[in-house]
Amino acid sequence: MYGPLVHFIKAIDRIPTRFNVSVMLFMACLISYMLRVNMSVNILAMVQPIQPKQSMLVQLSNTSNDQAVNQTKIGHSNVPDYGPRYNWSSHDQSIILGAYFYGYLISSLPAGIFAERFGGRNMVGLSLAFSALLTALTPLAADSGMWATIANRVALGILGGFLYPALHNLISKWAPPDEKGKFVSALMGGTFGTVITWPLVGVLIETLGWSFAFYIPAAISAIAAVLWYIIVADSPAAHPRIRSEEKEYIEKSLGDTISKSKLLPPVVSLATSPPFLALLVLHFGNLWGLYFLITAAPKFMSEVLGFNLAKAGFLSALPYLARSIAAFLFGTVGDVFRRKSIMGVTAIRKSFCIFSHIIPGLFLVGLIYIGFDPYVCVAIITLSLGFNGASTMTNLQNSQDLAPNFAGTLYGIINFVGTSSGFISPILVAHFTAEQSTMSEWQYVFMIGAAAYIVPALIFVVFGSGQVQKWNEPTVKPSATNEHEHT
């Protein structure tokens, strides 16, 4: 086995190292989301279908599709056998689905500071490895009860919260300015992870049972952790096998925006910086739309549109496939605009908000008025999240603009605030669908989602910036810290 590993390392070393690093950034995000979103589909197979108070024939899905998984009789004679089922109420399920984000919230705030102090490589590698272990233990936790399952998901969220700030720290060290769009697009590996996971989980549940929908993703995560340590280093200077020409090119392109010393984040400056606060709001709006669809789309597809689990998983993943493709396209276009000086960085960030936030919000409004056909609903949701792929050129990249030295810290802070949407949105959905789950109830949810997209975009257009802020170098005298814009 040692021989093939050596040949594998030699083969990947023929490729530019920064390309290999970007591929691993993509894979780390893919795995993180695979372990994050699998519960959204799995839980449909883990629970007893919700019953009304009257003991009579129940139709949980307001659809004429008699084959829908959620249609059953009292006594569950028609419920498929995918493994043990638990009596978790709709409220219980919303807590379980939101538990990941409680943990994510805890760690995302300090994660950027940790990455800047200790390096992003170990943080990501350990996150992947221990997440694999916790995911494999989920069936055991579920058998131990609801609170054990919640604890498992909170711990998984804590590990996941370290990931993205650490990845932004690595991007700040590895990505030349005119390649940053493509590097940040690699973070859409999470979106692609959703694309793969929901159909995969649906098939695994219906063929092997829901426990394997945890075991197999856990095994994939363990393999990815090993590859991560082989391929990635904290910086070009720390990589043992990078070619000297490539190392010099990256370091020269970054110039003096990255400090060699370990700086403390300028907390007061951040709290009073309009461009950063505008980014904070913009990121919250983006994550509201994203997390709402992650936690609620399978429920909507299954209960309202009447698709079975496998089909619901596949159709729920389509919007994420669109987002992955659009993210790369928007990232490439943005890099071209920047490299050829077609637009300044600030102009790029603000104008791309039309695609990343405003158009997705308008599509959700459209869903309320024209989304009566199941496939029309799927198409509208796909277009909404597809255009949101432009976030690679707005909120996902702006922390790199404002303060390359603190890119991880900035992203950790905005993720800390934005992640609150991950547990608020399931509670919101549970509130509106507590009695029944029909399009009438979901219209309120979609309207709130539309506002969460559009209002932050308007705030960012007024107050946002793409300039390096003077507090990027807090230890340097003010005269040496004039704001400048990357070109």
Coordinates of C-alpha atoms in Angstrom, one line a residue, residues 146-474:
M146 CA -33.6 12.5 21.2
W147 CA -31.3 14.4 23.5
A148 CA -28.4 12.1 22.6
T149 CA -29.1 12.8 19.0
I150 CA -29.2 16.5 19.6
A151 CA -25.9 16.3 21.5
N152 CA -24.3 14.4 18.6
R153 CA -25.5 17.1 16.1
V154 CA -24.3 20.0 18.3
A155 CA -20.8 18.4 18.6
L156 CA -20.8 17.9 14.8
G157 CA -21.7 21.5 14.4
I158 CA -18.9 22.6 16.7
L159 CA -16.4 20.8 14.5
G160 CA -18.0 22.2 11.3
G161 CA -17.9 25.7 12.6
F162 CA -14.1 25.6 12.5
L163 CA -14.0 24.7 8.8
Y164 CA -14.9 27.8 6.8
P165 CA -12.9 30.4 8.7
A166 CA -9.9 28.1 8.5
L167 CA -10.5 27.7 4.7
H168 CA -10.7 31.5 4.3
N169 CA -7.4 31.8 6.2
L170 CA -5.8 29.3 3.7
I171 CA -7.3 31.2 0.7
S172 CA -5.7 34.4 2.0
K173 CA -2.3 32.6 1.9
W174 CA -2.7 30.6 -1.3
A175 CA -4.8 32.6 -3.8
P176 CA -3.2 35.3 -6.0
P177 CA -5.6 38.3 -6.2
D178 CA -6.7 37.7 -9.8
E179 CA -7.5 34.0 -9.0
K180 CA -9.4 34.7 -5.8
G181 CA -12.8 34.3 -7.5
K182 CA -12.0 30.7 -8.5
F183 CA -10.6 29.9 -5.1
V184 CA -13.7 31.2 -3.3
S185 CA -15.8 29.3 -5.9
A186 CA -14.1 26.1 -4.5
L187 CA -16.0 26.8 -1.3
M188 CA -19.1 25.9 -3.3
G189 CA -18.0 22.4 -2.8
G190 CA -20.5 22.6 0.1
T191 CA -23.2 23.2 -2.4
F192 CA -22.1 20.3 -4.5
G193 CA -22.0 18.2 -1.4
T194 CA -25.7 18.9 -1.0
V195 CA -26.3 17.9 -4.7
I196 CA -24.6 14.6 -4.1
T197 CA -25.8 13.9 -0.6
W198 CA -29.6 14.2 -0.9
P199 CA -30.0 11.8 -3.8
L200 CA -27.4 9.5 -2.3
V201 CA -29.1 9.5 1.1
G202 CA -32.5 8.9 -0.5
V203 CA -31.2 5.9 -2.4
L204 CA -29.3 4.5 0.6
I205 CA -32.4 4.8 2.8
E206 CA -34.6 3.0 0.4
T207 CA -32.1 0.2 -0.4
L208 CA -30.0 -0.3 2.8
G209 CA -31.9 1.7 5.5
W210 CA -31.2 5.1 7.1
S211 CA -28.3 3.9 9.3
F212 CA -26.1 3.5 6.2
A213 CA -27.0 7.0 5.2
F214 CA -24.8 7.9 8.1
Y215 CA -22.1 5.2 7.8
I216 CA -21.2 5.8 4.2
P217 CA -20.8 9.6 4.4
A218 CA -18.6 9.0 7.6
A219 CA -16.3 6.7 5.6
I220 CA -16.0 9.2 2.8
S221 CA -15.1 11.9 5.4
A222 CA -12.3 9.7 6.9
I223 CA -10.7 9.2 3.5
A224 CA -10.9 12.9 2.8
A225 CA -9.1 13.7 6.1
V226 CA -6.2 11.5 5.0
L227 CA -5.9 13.2 1.6
W228 CA -6.1 16.6 3.2
Y229 CA -3.0 16.0 5.3
I230 CA -1.1 14.7 2.3
I231 CA -1.9 17.6 0.0
V232 CA -2.4 20.8 2.0
A233 CA 0.0 23.1 4.0
D234 CA -0.7 26.3 5.9
S235 CA 1.1 28.4 3.3
P236 CA 3.2 28.1 0.2
A237 CA 6.3 28.6 2.3
A238 CA 5.3 25.7 4.6
H239 CA 4.5 23.2 1.8
P240 CA 7.2 20.5 1.5
R241 CA 6.9 19.8 -2.2
I242 CA 5.8 23.1 -3.9
R243 CA 8.0 24.3 -6.8
S244 CA 10.0 27.3 -6.0
E245 CA 8.8 29.3 -9.0
E246 CA 5.1 28.8 -7.9
K247 CA 5.9 29.7 -4.3
E248 CA 7.6 32.9 -5.5
Y249 CA 4.8 33.8 -7.8
I250 CA 2.1 33.4 -5.1
E251 CA 4.1 35.4 -2.5
K252 CA 4.9 38.2 -5.0
S253 CA 1.3 38.5 -6.1
L254 CA 0.1 38.8 -2.5
G255 CA 2.6 41.6 -1.9
D256 CA 2.4 43.2 1.6
T257 CA -1.3 42.7 2.2
I258 CA -0.4 39.6 4.3
S259 CA 1.6 40.2 7.4
K260 CA 4.3 37.8 8.5
S261 CA 3.5 38.4 12.2
K262 CA 0.5 37.1 14.1
L263 CA -1.8 40.0 14.7
L264 CA -4.7 40.4 17.1
P265 CA -8.0 41.3 15.4
P266 CA -9.0 45.0 15.8
V267 CA -12.3 44.4 17.6
V268 CA -13.2 48.1 18.0
S269 CA -12.4 48.9 14.4
L270 CA -14.6 46.0 13.2
A271 CA -17.5 47.0 15.4
T272 CA -17.5 50.6 14.0
S273 CA -16.7 49.8 10.3
P274 CA -19.7 50.4 8.0
P275 CA -18.2 48.2 5.2
F276 CA -17.8 45.3 7.6
L277 CA -21.2 45.7 9.2
A278 CA -22.7 45.9 5.7
L279 CA -20.9 42.6 4.9
L280 CA -22.3 41.1 8.1
V281 CA -25.9 41.9 7.1
L282 CA -25.3 40.7 3.5
H283 CA -23.9 37.4 4.7
F284 CA -26.8 36.8 7.1
G285 CA -29.3 37.3 4.2
N286 CA -27.3 34.8 2.1
L287 CA -27.2 32.2 4.8
W288 CA -30.9 32.6 5.6
G289 CA -31.8 31.6 2.1
L290 CA -29.2 28.8 2.0
Y291 CA -29.9 27.2 5.4
F292 CA -33.7 27.6 5.0
L293 CA -33.5 25.4 1.8
I294 CA -31.1 23.0 3.4
T295 CA -33.3 22.2 6.4
A296 CA -36.7 22.7 4.8
A297 CA -36.5 21.8 1.1
P298 CA -36.8 18.0 1.6
K299 CA -39.8 18.6 3.8
F300 CA -41.4 20.9 1.3
M301 CA -40.8 18.6 -1.6
S302 CA -42.1 15.5 0.3
E303 CA -45.1 16.9 2.2
V304 CA -46.3 19.7 0.0
L305 CA -45.3 18.6 -3.5
G306 CA -45.9 14.9 -2.8
F307 CA -42.6 13.4 -4.0
N308 CA -41.2 10.2 -2.4
L309 CA -38.0 10.3 -0.4
A310 CA -35.6 9.4 -3.3
K311 CA -37.2 11.8 -5.7
A312 CA -37.5 14.5 -3.0
G313 CA -33.8 14.1 -2.3
F314 CA -32.9 14.4 -6.0
L315 CA -35.2 17.3 -6.7
S316 CA -34.1 19.1 -3.5
A317 CA -30.5 18.8 -4.7
L318 CA -31.2 20.4 -8.2
P319 CA -31.0 24.0 -6.8
Y320 CA -27.6 23.2 -5.3
L321 CA -26.3 21.8 -8.6
A322 CA -27.4 25.1 -10.3
R323 CA -25.7 27.1 -7.5
S324 CA -22.4 25.1 -7.9
I325 CA -22.3 25.7 -11.7
A326 CA -23.3 29.4 -11.4
A327 CA -20.7 30.0 -8.6
F328 CA -17.9 28.9 -10.9
L329 CA -19.2 30.9 -13.8
F330 CA -19.7 34.1 -11.7
G331 CA -16.3 33.6 -10.0
T332 CA -14.6 33.3 -13.4
V333 CA -16.3 36.3 -14.8
G334 CA -15.5 38.4 -11.7
D335 CA -11.8 37.4 -12.0
V336 CA -11.7 38.5 -15.6
F337 CA -13.3 41.8 -14.7
R338 CA -10.7 42.3 -12.0
R339 CA -7.7 41.2 -14.0
K340 CA -8.6 43.4 -17.0
S341 CA -9.7 46.3 -14.8
I342 CA -13.1 46.4 -16.4
M343 CA -14.6 47.2 -13.0
G344 CA -13.1 48.1 -9.6
V345 CA -13.4 45.7 -6.7
T346 CA -16.1 47.7 -4.9
A347 CA -18.1 48.0 -8.1
I348 CA -17.8 44.2 -8.7
R349 CA -19.0 43.4 -5.1
K350 CA -22.0 45.8 -5.3
S351 CA -23.2 45.0 -8.8
F352 CA -23.0 41.2 -8.3
C353 CA -25.4 41.6 -5.4
I354 CA -28.1 41.9 -8.1
F355 CA -27.4 38.3 -9.0
S356 CA -26.5 36.9 -5.6
H357 CA -29.4 38.4 -3.5
I358 CA -31.9 40.5 -5.3
I359 CA -32.8 38.1 -8.2
P360 CA -33.0 35.1 -5.8
G361 CA -35.4 37.1 -3.5
L362 CA -37.6 38.1 -6.4
F363 CA -37.8 34.4 -7.5
L364 CA -39.1 33.5 -4.0
V365 CA -41.7 36.2 -4.3
G366 CA -42.7 34.6 -7.7
L367 CA -43.0 31.2 -6.0
I368 CA -45.8 32.6 -3.9
Y369 CA -47.9 33.6 -6.8
I370 CA -47.1 31.1 -9.6
G371 CA -45.7 28.1 -7.8
F372 CA -48.8 25.9 -7.9
D373 CA -47.4 23.1 -10.1
P374 CA -44.8 20.9 -8.3
Y375 CA -42.3 21.1 -11.2
V376 CA -42.8 24.8 -11.5
C377 CA -41.9 25.1 -7.8
V378 CA -38.8 23.1 -8.3
A379 CA -37.8 25.2 -11.3
I380 CA -38.3 28.5 -9.4
I381 CA -36.3 27.3 -6.3
T382 CA -33.6 26.0 -8.7
L383 CA -33.3 29.4 -10.4
S384 CA -33.4 31.3 -7.1
L385 CA -30.5 29.3 -5.6
G386 CA -28.7 29.1 -8.9
F387 CA -28.4 32.9 -9.1
N388 CA -27.2 32.9 -5.5
G389 CA -24.0 31.3 -6.8
A390 CA -22.9 34.8 -7.5
S391 CA -22.3 35.1 -3.7
T392 CA -18.7 33.9 -4.6
M393 CA -18.2 37.5 -5.8
T394 CA -20.1 39.2 -3.0
N395 CA -20.4 38.1 0.6
L396 CA -18.2 35.0 0.3
Q397 CA -15.2 37.0 -0.9
N398 CA -15.6 40.4 0.7
S399 CA -13.7 39.5 3.9
Q400 CA -10.7 38.9 1.7
D401 CA -11.0 42.4 0.4
L402 CA -11.5 44.3 3.6
A403 CA -8.7 42.7 5.6
P404 CA -6.5 39.9 4.2
N405 CA -4.7 39.6 7.5
F406 CA -8.0 38.8 9.3
A407 CA -9.9 37.1 6.5
G408 CA -10.5 34.1 8.7
T409 CA -11.6 36.2 11.7
L410 CA -13.9 38.3 9.6
Y411 CA -15.5 35.3 8.1
G412 CA -15.8 33.6 11.5
I413 CA -17.7 36.7 12.8
I414 CA -20.1 37.0 9.9
N415 CA -20.7 33.2 10.0
F416 CA -21.4 33.4 13.7
V417 CA -24.2 35.9 13.1
G418 CA -25.4 34.3 9.9
T419 CA -25.5 30.8 11.3
S420 CA -28.3 31.9 13.6
S421 CA -30.6 31.6 10.6
G422 CA -29.8 27.8 10.6
F423 CA -31.8 27.2 13.7
I424 CA -34.3 30.1 13.4
S425 CA -35.5 28.9 10.0
P426 CA -36.5 25.4 11.1
I427 CA -38.4 26.8 14.0
L428 CA -40.1 29.3 11.6
V429 CA -41.1 26.4 9.3
A430 CA -42.4 24.4 12.3
H431 CA -44.4 27.3 13.5
F432 CA -46.2 27.9 10.1
T433 CA -46.7 24.2 9.4
A434 CA -47.6 22.9 12.9
E435 CA -51.2 22.2 12.0
Q436 CA -50.8 21.4 8.3
S437 CA -48.2 21.6 5.6
T438 CA -49.7 23.2 2.5
M439 CA -48.6 26.0 0.1
S440 CA -50.8 28.4 2.0
E441 CA -48.6 28.0 5.1
W442 CA -45.3 28.0 3.1
Q443 CA -46.1 31.3 1.4
Y444 CA -45.3 33.1 4.6
V445 CA -42.0 31.3 4.9
F446 CA -41.0 32.2 1.3
M447 CA -42.0 35.9 1.7
I448 CA -39.7 36.1 4.8
G449 CA -36.9 34.5 2.8
A450 CA -37.4 37.0 0.0
A451 CA -37.0 39.9 2.4
A452 CA -33.9 38.3 3.9
Y453 CA -32.3 38.3 0.5
I454 CA -33.3 41.7 -0.8
V455 CA -33.0 44.1 2.2
P456 CA -29.4 43.2 3.1
A457 CA -28.3 43.6 -0.6
L458 CA -29.7 47.2 -0.6
I459 CA -27.8 47.9 2.6
F460 CA -24.6 46.6 1.2
V461 CA -25.0 48.6 -2.0
V462 CA -25.1 51.8 0.2
F463 CA -22.4 50.9 2.8
G464 CA -20.3 48.1 1.3
S465 CA -16.7 48.3 0.1
G466 CA -14.1 46.3 -1.7
Q467 CA -11.1 48.2 -0.4
V468 CA -8.5 47.0 2.1
Q469 CA -9.3 48.8 5.3
K470 CA -6.8 50.7 7.3
W471 CA -7.3 48.3 10.3
N472 CA -5.8 45.4 8.2
E473 CA -2.4 46.5 9.7
P474 CA -3.4 47.7 13.2

